[in-house]
Tab-separated table of C-alpha atoms in Angstrom:
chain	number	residue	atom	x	y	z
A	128	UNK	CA	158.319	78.709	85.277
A	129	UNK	CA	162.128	78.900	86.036
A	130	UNK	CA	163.056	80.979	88.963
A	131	UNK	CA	165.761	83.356	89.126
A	132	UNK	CA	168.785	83.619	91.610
A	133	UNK	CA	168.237	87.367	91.850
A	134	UNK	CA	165.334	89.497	92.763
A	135	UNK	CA	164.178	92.593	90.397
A	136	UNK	CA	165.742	94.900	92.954
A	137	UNK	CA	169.406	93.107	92.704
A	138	UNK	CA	168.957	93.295	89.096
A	139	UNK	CA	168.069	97.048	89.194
A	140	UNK	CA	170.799	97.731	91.449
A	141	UNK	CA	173.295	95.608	89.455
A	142	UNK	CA	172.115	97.704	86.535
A	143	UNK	CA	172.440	101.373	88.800
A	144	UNK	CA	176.799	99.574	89.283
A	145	UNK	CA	176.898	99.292	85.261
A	146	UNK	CA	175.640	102.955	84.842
A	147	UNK	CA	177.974	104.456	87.507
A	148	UNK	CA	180.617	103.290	85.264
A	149	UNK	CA	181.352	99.445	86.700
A	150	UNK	CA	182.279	97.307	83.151
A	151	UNK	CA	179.865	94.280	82.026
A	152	UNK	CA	182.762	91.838	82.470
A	153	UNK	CA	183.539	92.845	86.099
A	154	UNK	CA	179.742	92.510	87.042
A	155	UNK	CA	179.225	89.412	85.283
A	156	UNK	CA	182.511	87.899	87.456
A	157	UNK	CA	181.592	89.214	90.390
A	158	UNK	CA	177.806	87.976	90.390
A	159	UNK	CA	177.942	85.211	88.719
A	160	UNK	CA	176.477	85.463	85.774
A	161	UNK	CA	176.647	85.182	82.053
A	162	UNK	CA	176.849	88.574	79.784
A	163	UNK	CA	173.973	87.106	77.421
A	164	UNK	CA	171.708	87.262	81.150
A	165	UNK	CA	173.162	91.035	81.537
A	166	UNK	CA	171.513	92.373	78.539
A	167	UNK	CA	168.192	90.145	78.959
A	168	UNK	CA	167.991	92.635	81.804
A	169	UNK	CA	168.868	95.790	80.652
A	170	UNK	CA	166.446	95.317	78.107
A	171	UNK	CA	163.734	94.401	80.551
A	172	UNK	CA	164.604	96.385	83.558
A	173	UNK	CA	166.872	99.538	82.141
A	174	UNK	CA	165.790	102.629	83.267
A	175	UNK	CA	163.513	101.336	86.080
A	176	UNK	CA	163.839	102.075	89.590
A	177	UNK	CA	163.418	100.173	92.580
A	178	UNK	CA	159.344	100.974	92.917
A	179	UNK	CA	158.753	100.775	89.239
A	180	UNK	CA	160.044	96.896	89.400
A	181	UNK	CA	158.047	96.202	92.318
A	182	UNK	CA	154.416	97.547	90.151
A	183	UNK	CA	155.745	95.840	87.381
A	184	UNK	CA	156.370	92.491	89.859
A	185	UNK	CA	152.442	93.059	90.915
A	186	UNK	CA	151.305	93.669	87.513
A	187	UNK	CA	152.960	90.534	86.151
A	188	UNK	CA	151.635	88.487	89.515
A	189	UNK	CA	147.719	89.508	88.730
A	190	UNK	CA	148.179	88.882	84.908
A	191	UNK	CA	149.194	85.155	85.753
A	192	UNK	CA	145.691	84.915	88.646
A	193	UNK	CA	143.388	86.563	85.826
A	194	UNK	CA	145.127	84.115	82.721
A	195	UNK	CA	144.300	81.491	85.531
A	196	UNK	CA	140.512	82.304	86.340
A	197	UNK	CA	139.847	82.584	82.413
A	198	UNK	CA	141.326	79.141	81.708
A	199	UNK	CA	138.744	78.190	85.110
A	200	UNK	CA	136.111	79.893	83.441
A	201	UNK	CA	136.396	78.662	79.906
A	202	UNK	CA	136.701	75.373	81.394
A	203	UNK	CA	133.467	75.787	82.950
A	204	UNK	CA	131.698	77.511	80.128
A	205	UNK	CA	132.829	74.279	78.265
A	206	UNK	CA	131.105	72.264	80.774
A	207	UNK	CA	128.041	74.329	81.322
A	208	UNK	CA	127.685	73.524	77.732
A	209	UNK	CA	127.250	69.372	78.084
A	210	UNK	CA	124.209	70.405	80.232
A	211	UNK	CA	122.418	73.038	78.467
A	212	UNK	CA	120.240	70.575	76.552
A	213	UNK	CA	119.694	68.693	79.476
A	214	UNK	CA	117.281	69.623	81.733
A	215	UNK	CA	119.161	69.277	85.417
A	216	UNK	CA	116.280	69.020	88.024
A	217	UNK	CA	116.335	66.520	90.570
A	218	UNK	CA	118.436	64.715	93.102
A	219	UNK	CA	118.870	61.941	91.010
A	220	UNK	CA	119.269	63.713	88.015
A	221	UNK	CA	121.727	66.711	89.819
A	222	UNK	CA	123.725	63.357	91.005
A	223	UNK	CA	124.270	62.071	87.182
A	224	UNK	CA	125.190	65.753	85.812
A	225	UNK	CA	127.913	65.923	88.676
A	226	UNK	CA	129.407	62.517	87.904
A	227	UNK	CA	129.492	63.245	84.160
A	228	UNK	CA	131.572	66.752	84.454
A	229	UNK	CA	133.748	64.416	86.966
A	230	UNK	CA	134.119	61.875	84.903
A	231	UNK	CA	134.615	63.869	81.001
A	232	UNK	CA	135.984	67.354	82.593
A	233	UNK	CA	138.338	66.088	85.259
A	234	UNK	CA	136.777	68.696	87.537
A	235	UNK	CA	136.561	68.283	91.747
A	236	UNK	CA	133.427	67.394	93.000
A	237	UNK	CA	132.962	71.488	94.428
A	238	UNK	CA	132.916	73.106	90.960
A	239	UNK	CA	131.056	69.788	89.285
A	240	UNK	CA	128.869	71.138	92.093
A	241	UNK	CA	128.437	74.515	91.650
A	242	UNK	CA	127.881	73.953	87.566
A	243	UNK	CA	125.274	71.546	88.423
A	244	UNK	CA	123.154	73.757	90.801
A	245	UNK	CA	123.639	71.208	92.868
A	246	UNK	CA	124.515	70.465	96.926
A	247	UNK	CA	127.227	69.220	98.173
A	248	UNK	CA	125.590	66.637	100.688
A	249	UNK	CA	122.877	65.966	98.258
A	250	UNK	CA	125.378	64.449	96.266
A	251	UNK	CA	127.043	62.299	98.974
A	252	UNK	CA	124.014	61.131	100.195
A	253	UNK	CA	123.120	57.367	100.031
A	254	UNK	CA	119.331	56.455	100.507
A	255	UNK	CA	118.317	53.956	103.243
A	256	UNK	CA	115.049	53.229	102.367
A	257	UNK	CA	113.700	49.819	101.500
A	258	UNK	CA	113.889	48.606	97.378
A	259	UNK	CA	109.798	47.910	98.074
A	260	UNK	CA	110.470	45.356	94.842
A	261	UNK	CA	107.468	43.077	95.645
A	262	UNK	CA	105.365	46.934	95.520
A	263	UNK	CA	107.051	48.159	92.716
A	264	UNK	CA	106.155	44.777	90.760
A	265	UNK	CA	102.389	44.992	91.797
A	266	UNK	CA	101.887	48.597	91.348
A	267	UNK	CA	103.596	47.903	87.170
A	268	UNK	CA	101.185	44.528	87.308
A	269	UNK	CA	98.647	46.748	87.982
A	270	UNK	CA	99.310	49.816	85.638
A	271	UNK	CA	99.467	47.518	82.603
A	272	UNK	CA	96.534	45.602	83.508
A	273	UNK	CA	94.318	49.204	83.939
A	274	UNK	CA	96.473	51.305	81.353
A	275	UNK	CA	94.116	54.096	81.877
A	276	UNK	CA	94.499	54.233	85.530
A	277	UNK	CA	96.459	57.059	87.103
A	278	UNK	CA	97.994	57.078	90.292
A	279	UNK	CA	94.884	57.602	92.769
A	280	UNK	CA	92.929	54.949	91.027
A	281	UNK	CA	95.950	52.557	91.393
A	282	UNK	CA	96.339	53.396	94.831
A	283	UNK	CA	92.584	52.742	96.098
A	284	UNK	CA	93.361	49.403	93.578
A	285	UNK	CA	96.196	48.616	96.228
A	286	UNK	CA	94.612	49.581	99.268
A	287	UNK	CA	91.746	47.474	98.288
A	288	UNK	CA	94.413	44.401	98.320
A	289	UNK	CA	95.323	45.386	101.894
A	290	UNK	CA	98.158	47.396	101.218
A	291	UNK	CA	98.756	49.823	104.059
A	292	UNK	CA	101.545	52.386	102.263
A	293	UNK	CA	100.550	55.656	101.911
A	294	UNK	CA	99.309	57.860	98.389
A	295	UNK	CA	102.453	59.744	98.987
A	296	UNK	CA	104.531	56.436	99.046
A	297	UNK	CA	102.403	55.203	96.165
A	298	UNK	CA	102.752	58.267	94.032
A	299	UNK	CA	106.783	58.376	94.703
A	300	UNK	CA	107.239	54.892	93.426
A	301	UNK	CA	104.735	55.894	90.993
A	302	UNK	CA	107.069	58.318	89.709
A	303	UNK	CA	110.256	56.098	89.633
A	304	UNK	CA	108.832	53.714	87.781
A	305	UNK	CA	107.957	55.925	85.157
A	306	UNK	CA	104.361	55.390	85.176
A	307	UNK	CA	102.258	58.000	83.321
A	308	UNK	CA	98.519	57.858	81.762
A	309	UNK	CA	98.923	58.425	78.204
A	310	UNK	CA	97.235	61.786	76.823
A	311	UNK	CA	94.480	61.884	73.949
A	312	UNK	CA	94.373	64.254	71.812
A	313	UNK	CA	91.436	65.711	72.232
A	314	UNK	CA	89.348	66.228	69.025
A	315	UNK	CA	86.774	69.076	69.708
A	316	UNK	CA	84.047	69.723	67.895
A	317	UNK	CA	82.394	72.910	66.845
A	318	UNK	CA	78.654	73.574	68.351
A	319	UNK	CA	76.284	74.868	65.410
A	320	UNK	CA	74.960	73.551	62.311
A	321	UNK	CA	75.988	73.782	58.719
A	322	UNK	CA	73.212	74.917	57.121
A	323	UNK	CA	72.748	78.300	54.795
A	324	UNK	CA	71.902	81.111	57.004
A	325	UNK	CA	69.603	83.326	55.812
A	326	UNK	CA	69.012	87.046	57.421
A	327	UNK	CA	67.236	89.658	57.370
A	328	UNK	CA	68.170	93.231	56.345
A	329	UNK	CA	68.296	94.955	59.415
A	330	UNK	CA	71.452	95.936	61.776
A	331	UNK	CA	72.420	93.032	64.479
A	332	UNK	CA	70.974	90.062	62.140
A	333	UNK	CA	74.399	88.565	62.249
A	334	UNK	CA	77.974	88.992	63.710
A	335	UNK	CA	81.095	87.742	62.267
A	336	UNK	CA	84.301	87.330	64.551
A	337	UNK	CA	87.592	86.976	63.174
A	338	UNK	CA	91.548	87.652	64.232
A	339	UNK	CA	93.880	88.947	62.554
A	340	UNK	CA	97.680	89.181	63.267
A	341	UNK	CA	100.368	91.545	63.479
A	342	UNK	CA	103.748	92.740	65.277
A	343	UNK	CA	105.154	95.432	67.681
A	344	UNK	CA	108.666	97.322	66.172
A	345	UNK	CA	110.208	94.880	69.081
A	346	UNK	CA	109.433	92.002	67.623
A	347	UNK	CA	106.435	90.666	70.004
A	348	UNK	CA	103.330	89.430	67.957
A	349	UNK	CA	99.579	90.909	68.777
A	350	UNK	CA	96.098	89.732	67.887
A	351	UNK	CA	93.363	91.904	67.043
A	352	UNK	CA	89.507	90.125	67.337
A	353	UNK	CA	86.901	92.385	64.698
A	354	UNK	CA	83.195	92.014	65.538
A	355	UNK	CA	81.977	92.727	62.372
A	356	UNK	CA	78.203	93.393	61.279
A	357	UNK	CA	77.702	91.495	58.110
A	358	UNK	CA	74.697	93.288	57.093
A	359	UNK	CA	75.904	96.667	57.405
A	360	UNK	CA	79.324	96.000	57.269
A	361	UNK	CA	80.184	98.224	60.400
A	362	UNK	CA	83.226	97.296	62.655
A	363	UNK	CA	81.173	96.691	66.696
A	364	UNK	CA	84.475	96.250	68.038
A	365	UNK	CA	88.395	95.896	67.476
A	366	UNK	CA	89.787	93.652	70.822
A	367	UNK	CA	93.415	94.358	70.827
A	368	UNK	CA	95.951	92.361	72.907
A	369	UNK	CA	98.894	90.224	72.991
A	370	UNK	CA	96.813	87.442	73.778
A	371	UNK	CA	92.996	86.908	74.157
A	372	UNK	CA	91.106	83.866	76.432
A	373	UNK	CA	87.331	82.702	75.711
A	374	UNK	CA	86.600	84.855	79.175
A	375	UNK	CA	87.834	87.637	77.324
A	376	UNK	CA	85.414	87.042	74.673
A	377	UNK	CA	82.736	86.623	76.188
A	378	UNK	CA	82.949	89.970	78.412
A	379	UNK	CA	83.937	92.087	75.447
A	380	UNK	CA	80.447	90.120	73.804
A	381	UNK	CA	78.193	91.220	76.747
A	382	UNK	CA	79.644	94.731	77.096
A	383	UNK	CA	78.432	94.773	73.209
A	384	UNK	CA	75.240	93.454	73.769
A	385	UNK	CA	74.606	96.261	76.518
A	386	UNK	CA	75.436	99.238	74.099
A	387	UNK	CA	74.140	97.751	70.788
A	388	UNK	CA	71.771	95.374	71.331
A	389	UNK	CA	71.687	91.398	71.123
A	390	UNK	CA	72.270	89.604	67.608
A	391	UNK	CA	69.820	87.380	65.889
A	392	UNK	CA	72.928	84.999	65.377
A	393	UNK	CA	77.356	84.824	65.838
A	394	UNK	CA	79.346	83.208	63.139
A	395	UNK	CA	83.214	82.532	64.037
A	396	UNK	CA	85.438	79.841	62.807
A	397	UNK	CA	87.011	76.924	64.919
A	398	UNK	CA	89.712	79.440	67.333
A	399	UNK	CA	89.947	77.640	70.378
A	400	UNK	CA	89.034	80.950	72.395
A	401	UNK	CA	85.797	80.688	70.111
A	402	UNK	CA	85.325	76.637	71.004
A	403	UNK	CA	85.912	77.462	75.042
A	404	UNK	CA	83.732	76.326	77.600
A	405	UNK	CA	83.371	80.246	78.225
A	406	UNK	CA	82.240	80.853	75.038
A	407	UNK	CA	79.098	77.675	75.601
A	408	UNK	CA	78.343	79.198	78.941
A	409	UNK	CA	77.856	82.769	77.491
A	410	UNK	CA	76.032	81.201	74.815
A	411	UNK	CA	73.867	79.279	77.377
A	412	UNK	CA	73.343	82.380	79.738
A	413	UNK	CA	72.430	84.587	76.974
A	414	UNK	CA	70.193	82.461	74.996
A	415	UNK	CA	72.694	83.123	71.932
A	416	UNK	CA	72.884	81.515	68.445
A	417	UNK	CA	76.432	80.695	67.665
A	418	UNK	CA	77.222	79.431	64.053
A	419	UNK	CA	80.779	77.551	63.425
A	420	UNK	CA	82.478	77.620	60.012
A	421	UNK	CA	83.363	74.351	58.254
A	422	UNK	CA	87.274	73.707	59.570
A	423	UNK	CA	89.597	75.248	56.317
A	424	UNK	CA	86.616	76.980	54.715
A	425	UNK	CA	87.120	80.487	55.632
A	426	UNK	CA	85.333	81.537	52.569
A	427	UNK	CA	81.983	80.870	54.327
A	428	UNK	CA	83.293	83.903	57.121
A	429	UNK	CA	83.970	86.234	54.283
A	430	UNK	CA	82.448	89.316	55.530
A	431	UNK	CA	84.953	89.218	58.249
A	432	UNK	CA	87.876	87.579	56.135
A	433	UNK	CA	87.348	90.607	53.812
A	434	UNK	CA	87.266	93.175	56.362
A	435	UNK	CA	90.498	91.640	57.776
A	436	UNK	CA	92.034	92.560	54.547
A	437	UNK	CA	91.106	95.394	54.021
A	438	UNK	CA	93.102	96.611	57.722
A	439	UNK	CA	96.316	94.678	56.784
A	440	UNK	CA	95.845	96.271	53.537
A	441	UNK	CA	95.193	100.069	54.585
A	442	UNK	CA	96.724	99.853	58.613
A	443	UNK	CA	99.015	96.633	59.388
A	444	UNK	CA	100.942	96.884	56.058
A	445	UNK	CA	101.269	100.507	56.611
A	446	UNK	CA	102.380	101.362	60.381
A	447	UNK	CA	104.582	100.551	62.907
A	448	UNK	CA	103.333	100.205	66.199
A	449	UNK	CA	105.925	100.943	68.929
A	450	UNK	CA	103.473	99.325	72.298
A	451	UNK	CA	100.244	98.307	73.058
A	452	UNK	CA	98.724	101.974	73.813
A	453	UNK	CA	99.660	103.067	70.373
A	454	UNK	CA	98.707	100.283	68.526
A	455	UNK	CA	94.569	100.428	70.448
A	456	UNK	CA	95.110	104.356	69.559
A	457	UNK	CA	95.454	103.929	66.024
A	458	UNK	CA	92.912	101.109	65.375
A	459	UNK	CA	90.538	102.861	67.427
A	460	UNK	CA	90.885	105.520	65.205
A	461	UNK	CA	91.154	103.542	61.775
A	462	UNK	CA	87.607	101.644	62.796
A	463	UNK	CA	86.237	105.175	63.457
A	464	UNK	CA	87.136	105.863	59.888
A	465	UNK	CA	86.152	102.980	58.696
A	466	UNK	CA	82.880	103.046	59.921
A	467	UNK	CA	81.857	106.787	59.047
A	468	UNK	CA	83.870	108.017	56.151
A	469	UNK	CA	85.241	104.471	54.629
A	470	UNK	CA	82.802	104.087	51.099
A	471	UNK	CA	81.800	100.609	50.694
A	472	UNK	CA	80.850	99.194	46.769
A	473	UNK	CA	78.692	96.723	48.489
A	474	UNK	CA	76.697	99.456	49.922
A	475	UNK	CA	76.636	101.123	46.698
A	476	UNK	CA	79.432	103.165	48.001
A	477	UNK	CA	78.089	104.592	51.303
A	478	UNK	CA	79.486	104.273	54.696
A	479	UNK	CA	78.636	101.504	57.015
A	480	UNK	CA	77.202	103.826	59.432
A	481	UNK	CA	75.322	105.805	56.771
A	482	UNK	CA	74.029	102.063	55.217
A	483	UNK	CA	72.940	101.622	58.958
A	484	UNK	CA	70.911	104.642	59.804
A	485	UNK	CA	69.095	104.016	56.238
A	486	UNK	CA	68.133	100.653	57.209
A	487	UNK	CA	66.809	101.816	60.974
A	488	UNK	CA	65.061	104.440	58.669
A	489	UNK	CA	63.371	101.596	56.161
A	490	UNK	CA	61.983	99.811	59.323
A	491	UNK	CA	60.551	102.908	60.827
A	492	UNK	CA	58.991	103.972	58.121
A	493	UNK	CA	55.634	101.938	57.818
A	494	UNK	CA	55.692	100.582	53.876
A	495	UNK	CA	54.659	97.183	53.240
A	496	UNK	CA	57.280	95.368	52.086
A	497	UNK	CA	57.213	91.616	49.879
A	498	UNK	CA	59.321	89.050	52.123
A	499	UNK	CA	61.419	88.049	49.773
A	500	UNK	CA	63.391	91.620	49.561
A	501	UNK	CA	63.047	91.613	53.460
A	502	UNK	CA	65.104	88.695	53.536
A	503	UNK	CA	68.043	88.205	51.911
A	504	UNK	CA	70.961	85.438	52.241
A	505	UNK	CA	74.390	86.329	53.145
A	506	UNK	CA	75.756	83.170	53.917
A	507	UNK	CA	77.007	80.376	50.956
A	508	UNK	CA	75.232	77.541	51.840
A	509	UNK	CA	77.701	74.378	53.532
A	510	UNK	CA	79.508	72.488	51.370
A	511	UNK	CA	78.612	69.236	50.119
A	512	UNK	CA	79.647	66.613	52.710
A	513	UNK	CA	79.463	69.041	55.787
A	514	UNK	CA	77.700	67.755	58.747
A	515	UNK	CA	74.190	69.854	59.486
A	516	UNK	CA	74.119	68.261	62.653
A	517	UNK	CA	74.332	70.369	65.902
A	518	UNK	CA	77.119	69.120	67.950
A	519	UNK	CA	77.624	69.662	71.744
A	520	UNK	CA	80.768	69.529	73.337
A	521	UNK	CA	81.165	68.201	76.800
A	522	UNK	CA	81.962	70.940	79.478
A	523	UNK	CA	84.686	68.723	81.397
């Protein structure tokens, strides 16, 4: 930017001359200037005094710093935006991010720097260590020869050829290399058979688990886990969280079994909090029958499905939940509902809890009854094509 001859306070005071009555041709003769620069600064600085230029010289002077750390910032926003797909972790990788915003931004090596997350001497530093080419060849002989050998196995491989580096030597160059044990995907089988399931007519003959989704008014998704009693149709319990493990399961399952009672047999589909090895153990512990659905039939879970349904139907579809509290409130209640005032057509329109005390009420009562209207089936029988074979899974 051009700079001026005069300050703001000659200007003001050669404008204080021209309003005591001194003419625009005398002051532009006896300054030094042109009549054109006169009225520039009448119109800039008439009616100003002495203090007023001197805020305006200070308001002008941190305009041009702020205009200045925008353009800075904007030029870094601009950067920060080459790395935010990039994930920047690492020496070497910290080293590459600061030579890029170098090289394509034209910024100094401090700022490149402080984008990058990165040191200063980090980046200036030069390693002195040894290439270690002949042990970087054997250790990549050796990983393609055993592809299914990760780094400790390698290592005792080396040390058995009289290698005397370290595992933390071994695993470093390891690393650089880019060495890595492919992961299988593991395929996990269900434990159960597929055969029809016939029960008997009494509460706790069989147990259906199923989830069933919903949202909070924020936006953060919730599960809720029904125990279901397929003969009576009662709701045992309605697990509500944001998230629930096989461990969570399995206490929620044993807390059950101490109020209600243990069931002849547990029918779930494939959920991998259903397939954990917390799940098998529980089963193990508590001498339980668990039955697992064919994959992508949920028809043969129906009792469950159905009940599902119905509470997206009547609850879910209907409320919004603002938290957690509210949302176990209200479900709490619902299943309460559901359970003693809820008519069910299966149950020729009585509640489930009614259905239940006439059952306990049929087995008390000392009538011979034929078998064939003790038992009754409740399950579809498997598919045709469906494995009947039981079908462990490893616990490792």
């Amino acid at each position: 930017m051009k700079r001026t001859r005069f300050t703001n306070e000659q200007i003001i005071g050669i404008l204080t001359e021209h309003e005591a009555g001194a003419k625009c041709a005398d002051l532009c003769r006896k300054h030094g200037m042109s009549e054109g620069t006169f009225y520039n600064w009448k119109a800039k600085f008439g009616g100003m005094t002495v203090s007023d230029a001197k805020r305006l010289k200070a308001l002008e002077d941190e305009n041009t710093k702020l205009k200045k750390l925008l353009a800075e910032q904007m030029l870094d926003l601009a950067a920060m935006k080459d790395l935010v797909f990039k994930k920047v972790v690492g020496p070497a990788v910290k080293r590459e991010a600061v030579a890029y915003l170098r090289a394509e931004h034209g910024l100094s090596e401090r700022r490149a720097c402080h984008i990058a997350g990165a040191d200063r001497s980090m980046i200036r530093y030069r390693s002195q260590r040894a290439p270690d080419t002949a042990l970087r060849g054997r250790l990549r002989e050796l990983a393609n020869e055993r592809q299914r050998f990760g780094c400790r196995r390698l290592f005792v491989s080396l040390r058995r050829e009289g290698e005397p580096s370290g595992i933390n030597r071994i695993y470093r160059l390891y690393r650089e290399e880019g060495l890595t044990v492919r992961k299988r995907k593991a395929r996990r089988k269900a434990v159960g058979n597929r055969a029809p399931i016939l029960v008997e007519a009494r509460t706790n003959a069989r147990w259906s688990l199923d989830s069933v989704h919903d949202q909070f008014a924020t936006g953060q998704r919730f599960r809720v886990l029904n125990i279901v009693d397929d003969v009576t149709r009662e709701n045992l319990a309605a697990i509500l969280d944001t998230s629930i493990s096989g461990r969570r399961v399995a206490r929620e399952l044993t807390t059950l079994i101490e109020r209600r009672g243990k069931p002849g047999i547990i029918v779930s589909d494939n959920g991998t909090e259903l397939t954990s090895n917390a799940i098998l153990k529980w089963c193990s512990e508590h001498k339980a029958e668990w039955h697992y659905i064919a994959p992508g039939k949920p028809m043969q879970n129906g009792f469950v499905e159905s009940y599902n349904g119905r509470m997206r139907d009547e609850l879910l579809n209907e409320t919004i939940f603002r938290n957690l509290a509210r949302a176990r409130a209200v479900i709490a209640a619902w299943t309460t509902d559901y359970n003693t005032e809820h008519p069910h057509s299966a149950l020729d329109y009585q509640t489930p809890a009614a259905y239940a005390r006439t059952l306990m009420t049929a087995i008390a009562r000392p009538v011979a009854r034929d078998e064939s209207s003790a038992r009754r089936g409740i399950v579809k029988p498997a598919p045709i094509g469906v494995n009947t074979n039981r079908a462990q899974v490893a616990a490792g």
